[in-house]
Amino acid sequence: MKYPVNEVFETIQGEGLFTGVPAIFVRLQGCPVGCSWCDTKHTWETLSQNRVDADLVIQVDGEIGRWAELTAQQLIDQLVAQGFTAEHIVITGGEPCMYDLTELTSTLFDAGYRCQIETSGTFEVKCHSQTWVTVSPKINMKGGYPVLPQALNCANEIKHPVAKQSHIDELDLLLKDIDISNKTICLQPISQKARATELAMKVCIERNWRLSIQTHKYLNID
């Protein structure tokens, strides 16, 4: 299977449970969810005129929406050729779960990598059983896609952006019938606003949840 890759780069994971871990980000092209605040809108459409050779998406900013088709093994070959040393792979997008990620994650695991998927939860999650699934639920977005119980049940980590109490209420409603006893719940203040941070901290303390800070934004790194 070939995957439409927008960019591949090595950095530090800035969010969630794996904050601070060296990571290779694999950003896939394509997303119909339509989040108004999305900072990667260039990944929404997979336009034929933006298809490029594989070497043009490795360690290159994909902000113009270009993409290349790579198999899992071709991706691994590129990682080795670049001399990347991180062992943690973050598969993001776009919306990566538009695609069946079973072959990709299985091949990466067989090659010695650990995999994490970052998804909106609006598509069924298909991946290797040991993949760490992070769902950042996108509720009532323009695309009209509901957050799926299947994705929430698959999640190891639910990372929810918050700015006000209604965002907490939305999350509570979403998780009403989901067993979260073995899941990491992270609240992530939107845009580093003091009010949002105070609310997220308060709820995390009350519920023994985890605060997720967008470390990369404070450090001004990718």
XYZ file of N, CA, C and O in Angstrom, residues 33 95-97 118-125 133-138 145-152 155 174:
112
model
N -12.144 17.134 7.512
C -12.820 17.463 8.777
C -13.187 18.942 8.862
O -14.257 19.307 9.339
N -5.636 14.099 8.149
C -6.309 13.097 8.976
C -5.789 11.722 8.579
O -6.237 11.140 7.582
N -4.827 11.183 9.344
C -4.168 9.932 8.937
C -5.093 8.738 8.886
O -4.850 7.790 8.120
N -6.162 8.737 9.691
C -7.033 7.566 9.735
C -8.026 7.516 8.582
O -8.870 6.611 8.530
N -1.897 10.409 15.609
C -2.660 11.560 16.096
C -3.841 11.758 15.157
O -3.661 12.078 13.977
N -5.052 11.565 15.682
C -6.247 11.584 14.847
C -7.362 12.400 15.491
O -7.402 12.563 16.720
N -8.270 12.868 14.655
C -9.435 13.623 15.137
C -10.526 12.714 15.677
O -11.491 13.192 16.280
N -10.404 11.415 15.422
C -11.416 10.470 15.880
C -12.632 10.381 14.975
O -13.617 9.731 15.325
N -12.565 10.992 13.815
C -13.712 11.014 12.909
C -13.667 9.913 11.854
O -14.590 9.802 11.041
N -12.605 9.101 11.873
C -12.497 7.953 10.978
C -12.096 6.733 11.813
O -11.442 6.861 12.846
N -12.487 5.560 11.336
C -12.147 4.332 12.036
C -10.636 4.162 12.105
O -9.928 4.378 11.120
N -10.146 3.782 13.268
C -8.713 3.588 13.463
C -8.344 2.161 13.091
O -8.871 1.200 13.660
N -2.493 5.283 20.222
C -3.489 6.083 19.508
C -3.863 7.299 20.349
O -4.368 7.166 21.469
N -3.595 8.477 19.809
C -3.972 9.734 20.449
C -5.137 10.324 19.675
O -5.001 10.653 18.494
N -6.284 10.441 20.334
C -7.452 11.055 19.713
C -7.618 12.463 20.286
O -7.736 12.639 21.498
N -7.596 13.432 19.397
C -7.912 14.807 19.770
C -9.265 15.109 19.135
O -9.338 15.534 17.983
N -10.353 14.833 19.862
C -11.680 14.814 19.230
C -12.092 16.172 18.669
O -12.056 17.178 19.370
N -12.458 16.151 17.406
C -12.911 17.363 16.729
C -14.436 17.292 16.620
O -14.985 16.523 15.837
N -18.321 15.560 10.191
C -17.983 14.191 10.583
C -18.111 14.030 12.097
O -17.498 14.797 12.852
N -18.863 13.045 12.575
C -18.960 12.814 14.024
C -17.708 12.119 14.550
O -17.010 11.409 13.821
N -17.432 12.320 15.824
C -16.359 11.569 16.477
C -16.885 10.164 16.763
O -17.943 9.999 17.363
N -16.145 9.146 16.315
C -16.627 7.773 16.363
C -16.302 7.092 17.690
O -15.169 7.183 18.184
N -17.266 6.380 18.267
C -16.977 5.578 19.464
C -15.835 4.595 19.237
O -15.044 4.337 20.146
N -15.731 4.031 18.027
C -14.649 3.088 17.733
C -13.285 3.740 17.958
O -12.373 3.137 18.534
N -13.141 4.973 17.498
C -11.869 5.685 17.660
C -11.603 5.988 19.129
O -10.476 5.828 19.618
N -12.631 6.411 19.845
C -12.469 6.711 21.266
C -12.123 5.459 22.058
O -11.292 5.496 22.976
N -8.512 4.555 21.594
C -7.549 5.547 22.065
C -6.833 5.103 23.336
O -7.459 4.609 24.269
N -19.116 13.476 25.239
C -18.511 12.552 24.279
C -18.054 11.259 24.957
O -18.173 10.169 24.389
